[in-house]
Coordinates of C-alpha atoms (C1' of nucleotides) in Angstrom, one line a residue:
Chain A
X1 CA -24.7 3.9 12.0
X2 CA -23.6 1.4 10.1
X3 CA -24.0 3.0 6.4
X4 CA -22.4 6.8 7.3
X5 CA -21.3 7.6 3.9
X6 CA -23.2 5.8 1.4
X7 CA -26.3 7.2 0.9
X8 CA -27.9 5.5 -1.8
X9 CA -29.4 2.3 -0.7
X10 CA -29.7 0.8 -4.3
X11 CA -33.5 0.0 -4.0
X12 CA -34.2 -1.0 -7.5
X13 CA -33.0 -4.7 -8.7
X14 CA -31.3 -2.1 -11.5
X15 CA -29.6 0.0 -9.0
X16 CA -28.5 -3.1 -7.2
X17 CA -27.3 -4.5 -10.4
X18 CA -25.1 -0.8 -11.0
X19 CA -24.0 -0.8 -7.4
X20 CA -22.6 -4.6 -8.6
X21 CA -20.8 -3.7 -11.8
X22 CA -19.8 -0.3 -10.3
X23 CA -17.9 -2.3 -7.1
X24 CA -16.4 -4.4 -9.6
X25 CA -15.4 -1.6 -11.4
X26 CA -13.9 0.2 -8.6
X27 CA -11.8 -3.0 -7.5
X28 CA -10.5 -4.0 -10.4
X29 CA -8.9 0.1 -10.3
X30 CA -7.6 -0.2 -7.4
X31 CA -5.7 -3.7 -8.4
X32 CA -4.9 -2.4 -11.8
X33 CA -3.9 1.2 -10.7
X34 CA -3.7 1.4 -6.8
X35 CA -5.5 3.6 -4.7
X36 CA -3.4 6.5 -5.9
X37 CA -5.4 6.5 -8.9
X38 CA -8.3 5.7 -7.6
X39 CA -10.3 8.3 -9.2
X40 CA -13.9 8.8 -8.8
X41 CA -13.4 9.5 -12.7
X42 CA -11.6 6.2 -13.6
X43 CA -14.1 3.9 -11.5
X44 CA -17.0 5.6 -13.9
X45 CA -14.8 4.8 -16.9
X46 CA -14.2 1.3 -15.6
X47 CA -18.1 0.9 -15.1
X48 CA -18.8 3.0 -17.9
X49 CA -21.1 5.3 -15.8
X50 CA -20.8 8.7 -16.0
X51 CA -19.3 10.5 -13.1
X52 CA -23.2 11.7 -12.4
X53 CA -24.3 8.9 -12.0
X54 CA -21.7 7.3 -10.1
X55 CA -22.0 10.1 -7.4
X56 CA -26.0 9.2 -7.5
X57 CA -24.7 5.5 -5.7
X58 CA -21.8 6.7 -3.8
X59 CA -22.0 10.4 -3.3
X60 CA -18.5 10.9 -2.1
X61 CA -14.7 8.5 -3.0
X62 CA -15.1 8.1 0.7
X63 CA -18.1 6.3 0.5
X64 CA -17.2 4.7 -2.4
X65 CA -13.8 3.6 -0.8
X66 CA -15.6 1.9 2.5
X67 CA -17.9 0.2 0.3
X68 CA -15.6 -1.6 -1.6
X69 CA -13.4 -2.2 1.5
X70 CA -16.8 -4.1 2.8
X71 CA -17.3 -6.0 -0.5
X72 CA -13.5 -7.2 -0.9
X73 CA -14.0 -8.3 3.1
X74 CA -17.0 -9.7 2.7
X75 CA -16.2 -11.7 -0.1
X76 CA -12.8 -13.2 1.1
X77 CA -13.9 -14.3 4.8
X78 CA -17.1 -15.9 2.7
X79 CA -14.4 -18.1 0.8
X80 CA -12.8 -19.3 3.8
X81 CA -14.8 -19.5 6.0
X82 CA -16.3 -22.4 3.5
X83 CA -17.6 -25.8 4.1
X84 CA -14.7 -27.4 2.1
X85 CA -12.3 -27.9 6.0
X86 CA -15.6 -30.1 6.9
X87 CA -15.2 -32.3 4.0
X88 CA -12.2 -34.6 5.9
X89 CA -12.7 -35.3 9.7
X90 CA -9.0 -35.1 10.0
X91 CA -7.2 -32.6 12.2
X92 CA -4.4 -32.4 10.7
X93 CA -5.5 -32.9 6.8
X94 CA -8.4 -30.0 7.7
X95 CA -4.8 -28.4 8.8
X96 CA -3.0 -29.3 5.3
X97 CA -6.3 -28.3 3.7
X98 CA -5.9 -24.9 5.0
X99 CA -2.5 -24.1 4.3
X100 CA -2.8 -24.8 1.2
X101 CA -6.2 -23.4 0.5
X102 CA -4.7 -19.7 1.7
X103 CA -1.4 -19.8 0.5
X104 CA -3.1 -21.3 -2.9
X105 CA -5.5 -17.8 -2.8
X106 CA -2.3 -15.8 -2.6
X107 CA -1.5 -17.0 -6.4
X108 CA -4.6 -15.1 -7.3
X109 CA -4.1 -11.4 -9.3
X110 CA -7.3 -10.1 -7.2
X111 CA -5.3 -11.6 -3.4
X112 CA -2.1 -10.4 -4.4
X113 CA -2.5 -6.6 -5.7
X114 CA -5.3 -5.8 -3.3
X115 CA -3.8 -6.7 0.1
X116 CA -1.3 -4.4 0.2
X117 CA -3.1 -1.9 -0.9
X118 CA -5.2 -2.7 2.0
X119 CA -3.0 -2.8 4.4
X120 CA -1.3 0.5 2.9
X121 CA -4.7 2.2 3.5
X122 CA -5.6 0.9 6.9
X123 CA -2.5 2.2 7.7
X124 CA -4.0 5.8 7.1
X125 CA -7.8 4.8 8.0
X126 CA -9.0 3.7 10.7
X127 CA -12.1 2.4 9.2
X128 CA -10.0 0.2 7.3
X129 CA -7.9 -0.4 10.0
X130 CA -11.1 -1.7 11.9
X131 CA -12.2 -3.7 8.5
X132 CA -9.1 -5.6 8.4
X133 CA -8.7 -6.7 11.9
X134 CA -12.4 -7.9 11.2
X135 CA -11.5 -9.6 8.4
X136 CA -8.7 -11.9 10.2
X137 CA -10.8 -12.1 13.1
X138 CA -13.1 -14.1 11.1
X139 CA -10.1 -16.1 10.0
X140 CA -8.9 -17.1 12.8
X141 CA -11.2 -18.8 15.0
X142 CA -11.4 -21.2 11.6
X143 CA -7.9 -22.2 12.6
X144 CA -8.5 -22.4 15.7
X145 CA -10.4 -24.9 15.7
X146 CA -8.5 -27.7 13.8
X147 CA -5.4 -26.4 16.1
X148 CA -8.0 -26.8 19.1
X149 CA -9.1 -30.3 17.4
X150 CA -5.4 -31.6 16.9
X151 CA -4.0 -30.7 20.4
X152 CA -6.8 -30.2 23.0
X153 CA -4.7 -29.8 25.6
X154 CA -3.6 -26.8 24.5
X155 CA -5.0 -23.5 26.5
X156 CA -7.7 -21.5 24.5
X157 CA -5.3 -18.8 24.8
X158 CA -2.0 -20.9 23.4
X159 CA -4.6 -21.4 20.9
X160 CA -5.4 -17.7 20.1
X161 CA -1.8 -16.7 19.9
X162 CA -1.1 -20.0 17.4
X163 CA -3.8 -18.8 15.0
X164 CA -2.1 -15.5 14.8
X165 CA 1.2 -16.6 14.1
X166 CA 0.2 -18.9 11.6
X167 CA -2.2 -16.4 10.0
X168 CA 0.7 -13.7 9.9
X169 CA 3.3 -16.1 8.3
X170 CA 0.5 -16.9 5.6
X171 CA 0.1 -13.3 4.9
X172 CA 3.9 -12.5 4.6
X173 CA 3.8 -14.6 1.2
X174 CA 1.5 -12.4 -0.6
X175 CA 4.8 -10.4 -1.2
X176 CA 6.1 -13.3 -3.1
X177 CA 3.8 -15.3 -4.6
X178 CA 0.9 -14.4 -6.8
X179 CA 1.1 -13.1 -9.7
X180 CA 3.9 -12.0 -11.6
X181 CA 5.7 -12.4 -8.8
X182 CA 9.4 -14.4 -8.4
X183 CA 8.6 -17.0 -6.1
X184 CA 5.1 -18.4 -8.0
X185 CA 5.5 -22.2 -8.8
X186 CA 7.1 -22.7 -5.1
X187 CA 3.4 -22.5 -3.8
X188 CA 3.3 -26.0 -3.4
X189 CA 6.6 -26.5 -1.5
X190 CA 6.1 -23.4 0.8
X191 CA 2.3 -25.5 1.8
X192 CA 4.7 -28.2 2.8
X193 CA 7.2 -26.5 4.9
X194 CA 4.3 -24.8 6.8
X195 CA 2.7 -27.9 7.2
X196 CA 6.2 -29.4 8.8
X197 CA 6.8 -26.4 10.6
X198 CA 3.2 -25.3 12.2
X199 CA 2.2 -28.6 13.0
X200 CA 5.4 -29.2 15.1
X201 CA 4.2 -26.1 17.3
X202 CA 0.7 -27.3 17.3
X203 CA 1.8 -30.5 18.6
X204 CA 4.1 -29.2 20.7
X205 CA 3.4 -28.9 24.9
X206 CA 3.9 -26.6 27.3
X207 CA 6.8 -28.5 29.1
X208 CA 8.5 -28.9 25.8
X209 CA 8.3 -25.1 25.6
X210 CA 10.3 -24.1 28.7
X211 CA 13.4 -25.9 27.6
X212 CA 15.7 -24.6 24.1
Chain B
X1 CA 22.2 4.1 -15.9
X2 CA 21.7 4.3 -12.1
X3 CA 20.2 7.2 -11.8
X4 CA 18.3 7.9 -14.6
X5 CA 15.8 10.9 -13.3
X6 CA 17.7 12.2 -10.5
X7 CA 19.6 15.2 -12.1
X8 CA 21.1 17.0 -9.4
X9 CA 24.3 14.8 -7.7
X10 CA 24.4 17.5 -4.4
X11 CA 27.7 18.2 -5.0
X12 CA 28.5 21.0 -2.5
X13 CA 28.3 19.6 1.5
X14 CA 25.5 21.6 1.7
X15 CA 23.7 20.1 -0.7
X16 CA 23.9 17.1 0.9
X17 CA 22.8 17.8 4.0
X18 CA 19.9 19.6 1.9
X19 CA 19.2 16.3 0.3
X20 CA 19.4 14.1 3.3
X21 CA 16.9 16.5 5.2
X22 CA 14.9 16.3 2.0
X23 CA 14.9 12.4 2.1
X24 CA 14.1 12.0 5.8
X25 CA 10.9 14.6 5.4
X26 CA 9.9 12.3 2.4
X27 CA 10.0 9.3 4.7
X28 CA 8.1 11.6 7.3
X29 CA 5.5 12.5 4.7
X30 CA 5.3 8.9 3.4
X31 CA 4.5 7.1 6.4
X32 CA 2.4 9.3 8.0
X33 CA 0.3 10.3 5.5
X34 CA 0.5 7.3 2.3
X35 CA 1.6 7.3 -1.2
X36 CA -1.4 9.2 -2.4
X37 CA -0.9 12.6 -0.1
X38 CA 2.6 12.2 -1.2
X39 CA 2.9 15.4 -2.6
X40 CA 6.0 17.3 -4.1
X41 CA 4.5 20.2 -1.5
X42 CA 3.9 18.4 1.0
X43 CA 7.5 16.8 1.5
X44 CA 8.6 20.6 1.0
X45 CA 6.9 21.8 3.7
X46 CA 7.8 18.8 5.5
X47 CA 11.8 19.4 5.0
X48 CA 11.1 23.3 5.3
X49 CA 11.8 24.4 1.4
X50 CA 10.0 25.8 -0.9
X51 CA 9.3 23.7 -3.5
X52 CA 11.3 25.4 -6.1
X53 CA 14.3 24.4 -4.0
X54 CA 13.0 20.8 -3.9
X55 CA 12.9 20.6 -7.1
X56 CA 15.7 21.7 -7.7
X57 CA 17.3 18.0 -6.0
X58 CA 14.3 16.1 -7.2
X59 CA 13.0 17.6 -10.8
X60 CA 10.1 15.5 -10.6
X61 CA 8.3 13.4 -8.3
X62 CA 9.1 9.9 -9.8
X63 CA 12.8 10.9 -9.3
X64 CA 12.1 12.1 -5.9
X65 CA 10.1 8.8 -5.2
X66 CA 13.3 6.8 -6.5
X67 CA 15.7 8.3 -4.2
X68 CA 13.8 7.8 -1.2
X69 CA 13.6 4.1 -1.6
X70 CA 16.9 3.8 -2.9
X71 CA 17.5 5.6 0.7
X72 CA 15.3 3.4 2.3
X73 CA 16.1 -0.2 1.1
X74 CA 19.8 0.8 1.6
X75 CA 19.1 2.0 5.7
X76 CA 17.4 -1.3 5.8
X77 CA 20.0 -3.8 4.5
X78 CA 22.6 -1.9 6.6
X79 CA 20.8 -2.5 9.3
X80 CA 20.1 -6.2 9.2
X81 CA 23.7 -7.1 7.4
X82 CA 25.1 -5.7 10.5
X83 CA 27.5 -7.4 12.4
X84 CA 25.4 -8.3 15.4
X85 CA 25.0 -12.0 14.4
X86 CA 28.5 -13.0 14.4
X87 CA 29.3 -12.2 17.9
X88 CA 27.8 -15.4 18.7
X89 CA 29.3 -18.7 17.2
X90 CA 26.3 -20.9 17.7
X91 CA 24.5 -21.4 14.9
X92 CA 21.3 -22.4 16.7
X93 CA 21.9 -19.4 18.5
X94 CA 22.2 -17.0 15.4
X95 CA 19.0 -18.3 14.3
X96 CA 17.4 -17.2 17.4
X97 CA 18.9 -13.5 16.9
X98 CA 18.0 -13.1 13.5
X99 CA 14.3 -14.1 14.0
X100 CA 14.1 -11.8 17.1
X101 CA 15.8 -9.3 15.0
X102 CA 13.6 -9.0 12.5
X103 CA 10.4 -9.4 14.3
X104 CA 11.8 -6.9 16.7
X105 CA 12.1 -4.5 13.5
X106 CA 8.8 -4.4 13.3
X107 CA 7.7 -2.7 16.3
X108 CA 9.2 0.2 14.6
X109 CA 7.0 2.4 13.2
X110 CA 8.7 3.3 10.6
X111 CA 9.1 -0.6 9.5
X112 CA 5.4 -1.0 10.5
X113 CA 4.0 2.0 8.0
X114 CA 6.7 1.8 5.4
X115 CA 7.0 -1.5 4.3
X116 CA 3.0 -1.7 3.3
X117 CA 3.4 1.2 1.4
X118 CA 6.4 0.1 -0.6
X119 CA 4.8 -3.7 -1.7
X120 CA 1.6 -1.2 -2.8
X121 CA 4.3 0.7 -4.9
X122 CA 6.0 -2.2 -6.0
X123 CA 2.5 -3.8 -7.5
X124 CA 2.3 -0.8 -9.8
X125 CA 5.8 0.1 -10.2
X126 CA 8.7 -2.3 -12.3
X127 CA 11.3 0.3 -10.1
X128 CA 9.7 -0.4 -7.0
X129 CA 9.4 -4.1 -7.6
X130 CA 13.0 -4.4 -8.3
X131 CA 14.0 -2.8 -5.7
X132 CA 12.1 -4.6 -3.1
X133 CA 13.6 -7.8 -4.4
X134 CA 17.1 -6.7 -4.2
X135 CA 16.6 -5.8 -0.8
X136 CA 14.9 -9.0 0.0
X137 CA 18.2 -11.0 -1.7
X138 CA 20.2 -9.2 0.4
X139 CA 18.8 -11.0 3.8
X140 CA 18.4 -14.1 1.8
X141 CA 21.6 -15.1 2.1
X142 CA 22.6 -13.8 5.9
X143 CA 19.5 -16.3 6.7
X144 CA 20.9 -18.8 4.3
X145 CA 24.4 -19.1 6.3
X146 CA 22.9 -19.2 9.3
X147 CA 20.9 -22.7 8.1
X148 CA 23.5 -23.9 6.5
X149 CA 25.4 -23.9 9.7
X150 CA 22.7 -25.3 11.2
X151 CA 22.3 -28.0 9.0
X152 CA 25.1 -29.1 6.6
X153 CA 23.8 -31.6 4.7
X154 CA 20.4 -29.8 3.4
X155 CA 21.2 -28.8 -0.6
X156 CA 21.7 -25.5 -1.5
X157 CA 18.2 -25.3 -3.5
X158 CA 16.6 -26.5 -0.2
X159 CA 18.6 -23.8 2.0
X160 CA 17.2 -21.1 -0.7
X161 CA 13.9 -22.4 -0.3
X162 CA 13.8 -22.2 3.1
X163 CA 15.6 -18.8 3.9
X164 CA 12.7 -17.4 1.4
X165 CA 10.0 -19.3 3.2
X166 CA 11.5 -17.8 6.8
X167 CA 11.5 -14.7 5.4
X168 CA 8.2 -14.4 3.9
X169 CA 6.6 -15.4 7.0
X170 CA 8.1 -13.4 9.0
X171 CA 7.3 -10.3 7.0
X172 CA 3.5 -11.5 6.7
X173 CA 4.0 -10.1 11.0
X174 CA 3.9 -6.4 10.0
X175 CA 0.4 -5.8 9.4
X176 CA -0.1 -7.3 13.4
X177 CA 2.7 -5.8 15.2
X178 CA 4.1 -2.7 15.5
X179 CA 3.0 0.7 16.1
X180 CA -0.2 1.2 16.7
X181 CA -0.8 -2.7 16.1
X182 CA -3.1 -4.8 18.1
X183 CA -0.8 -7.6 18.5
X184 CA 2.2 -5.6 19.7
X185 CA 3.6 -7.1 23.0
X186 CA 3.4 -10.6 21.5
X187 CA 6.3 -10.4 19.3
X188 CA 8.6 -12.2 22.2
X189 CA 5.8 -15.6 21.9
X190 CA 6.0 -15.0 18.6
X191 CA 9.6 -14.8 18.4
X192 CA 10.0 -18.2 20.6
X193 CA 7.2 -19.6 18.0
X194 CA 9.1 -19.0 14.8
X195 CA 12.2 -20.1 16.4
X196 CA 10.8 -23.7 17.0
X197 CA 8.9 -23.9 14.4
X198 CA 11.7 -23.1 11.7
X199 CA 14.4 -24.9 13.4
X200 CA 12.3 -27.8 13.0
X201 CA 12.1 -26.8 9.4
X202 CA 15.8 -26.7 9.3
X203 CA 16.9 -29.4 11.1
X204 CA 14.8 -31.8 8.7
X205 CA 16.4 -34.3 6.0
X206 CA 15.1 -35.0 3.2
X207 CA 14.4 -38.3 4.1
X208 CA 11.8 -37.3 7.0
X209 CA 10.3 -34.7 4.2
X210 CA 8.8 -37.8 1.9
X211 CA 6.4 -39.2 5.0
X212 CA 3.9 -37.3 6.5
Chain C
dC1 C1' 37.9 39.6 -5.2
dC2 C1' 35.6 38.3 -9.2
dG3 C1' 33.1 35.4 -12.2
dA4 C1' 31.1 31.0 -12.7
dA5 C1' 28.7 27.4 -10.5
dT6 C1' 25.5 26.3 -7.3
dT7 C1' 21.6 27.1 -4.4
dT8 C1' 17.2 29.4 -3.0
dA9 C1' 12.7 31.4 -3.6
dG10 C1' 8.6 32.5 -5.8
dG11 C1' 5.3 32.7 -9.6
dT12 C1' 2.6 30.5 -13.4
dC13 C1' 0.3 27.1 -16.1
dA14 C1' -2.4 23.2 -17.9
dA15 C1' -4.3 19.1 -16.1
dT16 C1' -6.9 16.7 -12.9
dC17 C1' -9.1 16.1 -8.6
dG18 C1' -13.7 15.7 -5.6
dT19 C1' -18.0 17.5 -5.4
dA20 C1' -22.2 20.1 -6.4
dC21 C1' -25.9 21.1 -9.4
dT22 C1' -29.5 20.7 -12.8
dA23 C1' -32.4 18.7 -16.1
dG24 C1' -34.1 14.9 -18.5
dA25 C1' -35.1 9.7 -18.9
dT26 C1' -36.9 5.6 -17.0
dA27 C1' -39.3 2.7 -13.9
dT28 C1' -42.9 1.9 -10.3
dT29 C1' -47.1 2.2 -8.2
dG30 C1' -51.9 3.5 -6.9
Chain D
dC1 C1' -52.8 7.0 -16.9
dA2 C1' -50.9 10.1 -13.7
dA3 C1' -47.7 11.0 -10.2
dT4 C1' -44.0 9.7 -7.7
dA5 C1' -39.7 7.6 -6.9
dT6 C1' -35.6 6.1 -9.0
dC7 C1' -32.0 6.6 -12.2
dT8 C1' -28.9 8.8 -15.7
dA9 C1' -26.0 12.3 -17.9
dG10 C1' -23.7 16.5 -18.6
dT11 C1' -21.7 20.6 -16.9
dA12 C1' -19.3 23.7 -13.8
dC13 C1' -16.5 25.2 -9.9
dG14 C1' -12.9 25.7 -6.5
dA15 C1' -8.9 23.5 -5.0
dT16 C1' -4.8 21.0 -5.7
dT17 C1' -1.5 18.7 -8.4
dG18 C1' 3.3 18.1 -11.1
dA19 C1' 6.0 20.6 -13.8
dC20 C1' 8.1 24.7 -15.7
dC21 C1' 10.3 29.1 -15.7
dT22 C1' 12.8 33.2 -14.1
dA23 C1' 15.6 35.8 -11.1
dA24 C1' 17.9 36.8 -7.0
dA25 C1' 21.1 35.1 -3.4
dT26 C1' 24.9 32.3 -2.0
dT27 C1' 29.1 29.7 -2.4
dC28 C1' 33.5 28.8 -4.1
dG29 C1' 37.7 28.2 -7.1
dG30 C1' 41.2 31.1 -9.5

DNA sequence: CCGAATTTAGGTCAATCGTACTAGATATTG
DNA sequence: CAATATCTAGTACGATTGACCTAAATTCGG
């Protein structure tokens, strides 16, 4: 149920090791070229597989598409979610650890070219749809919990919504940032104004809320 | 110089109306179905010609692809120059608009599919990319008045910085909500969010910047 | 109303796409 | 070593793509 498409279970430490260079292969395409010319053809060029042998790991692009998808997911929540926000014990420098931390991946080629392609596709696929909102669900209880840990009497679900925001604004730089992009060398500024401006709605109370 | 691989200009009224139903299929096509099932057929059958005819406007598909987000990045800076802010003379207040404005935007479903697609386009494409920037400086500066108002004494660097950091983040909102979206129903909390968090942003000097 | 400009429709072609198929090479295991 | 599973490569086919071409229909200025 969970492998539909992908038939090949790459049982050999070789076929593991293709199934590796071949995902590789396939991403750096679809950063390079964009999944409009993501050919079954030019991820076997890119691995230097033959098309034959590509087909023998992932028999159709669909399957081939999903398992990259699961690779490029699996890899970025792994980064993330790392033990690096444990190194300070506090709040709010785990919060300024963050910020900077994601908006500091968005400078990356790989972050920058591949998440609007990803979004672009889960757009049009549900399964990547479904992969994406997996993905941020994974980030977001990591926020969370340093927004839980700075204002705890905030409600679990003025929490949930805070995460969210936060996460979405982060996101919105990867138009902008990255690479060869026009606002690149501003990283460091735009991690200080969201420090500023997210830990004055962390902070913030309910009763401040109601009034302006 | 303009309009390099466009040949036809649509001279007659009829062509125009030809190349206006042309343009809106094109949307039709490119939302609903991506970039890559963006096909010189398909967008005939969309607009109901034959694809003679649409090439006739559009002699190839790059030219075709250049006229629809010329179209589209001029609907969408019409739309958000409008003169809806300056009804109100509070500053504060316009802030308040503009965020709910554009977050509002998003709901649409054309925002929600479109704008992914274009920042995919615009990571493979030196038109695209230009494009998307000059539609981005063109709410720039609406946002830049509107914090200058707010806040005199901030520099004009600074006021730059921020109107791109407001921006950003509030675009990083349409991969949650929208059409379709999971988030959708939040966008008045998130509205109220970005509003205190930027104007918090805004209001700062430069002394108050240095601590903390 | 007539001739030129414009618009419409359909057909064709090389290139490329995803996929299927087959046969041989290599590795693994009893 | 034999036999079985795994891997690799090459070819072929039907479908679709963007682009090109021609010819008829329509519109419009004089």
């Amino acid at each position: 149920m969970a492998n539909m498409s992908s038939a090949r279970t790459a049982a050999s430490s070789k076929g593991k090791q293709r199934t590796g260079a071949i995902l590789k292969a396939a991403e750096r395409v679809l950063v390079r070229h964009g999944y409009h010319n993501f050919t079954m053809r030019a991820v076997a060029a890119a691995a230097q597989v033959s098309v034959g042998n590509l087909q023998y790991y992932y028999p159709t692009k669909n399957s081939l598409t999903k398992a990259l998808l699961e690779h490029v997911a699996l890899d970025y929540t792994r980064r993330l979610d790392g033990p690096r926000l444990h190194a300070t014990p506090e709040p709010s420098e785990q919060l300024r650890l963050f910020l900077s931390d994601m908006l500091g991946d968005l400078n990356r080629e790989r972050t920058t070219r591949l998440f609007p392609e990803i979004w672009a596709l889960a757009n049009h696929s549900r399964f990547a749809a479904k992969l994406t909102e997996e993905m941020y669900e994974v980030i977001r209880p990591v926020l969370a919990r340093i927004i839980h840990a700075i204002n705890p009497r905030l409600s679990a679900e003025r929490v949930r919504l805070l995460s969210q925001f936060i996460v979405a604004s982060l996101e919105g730089h990867t138009i902008f940032i990255g690479h060869g992009k026009p606002w690149i060398g501003e990283t460091r500024t735009f991690a200080q104004m969201a420090y500023s401006a997210f830990m004055r709605l962390i902070c913030e109370d309910e009763a401040d809320r109601s009034g302006s």
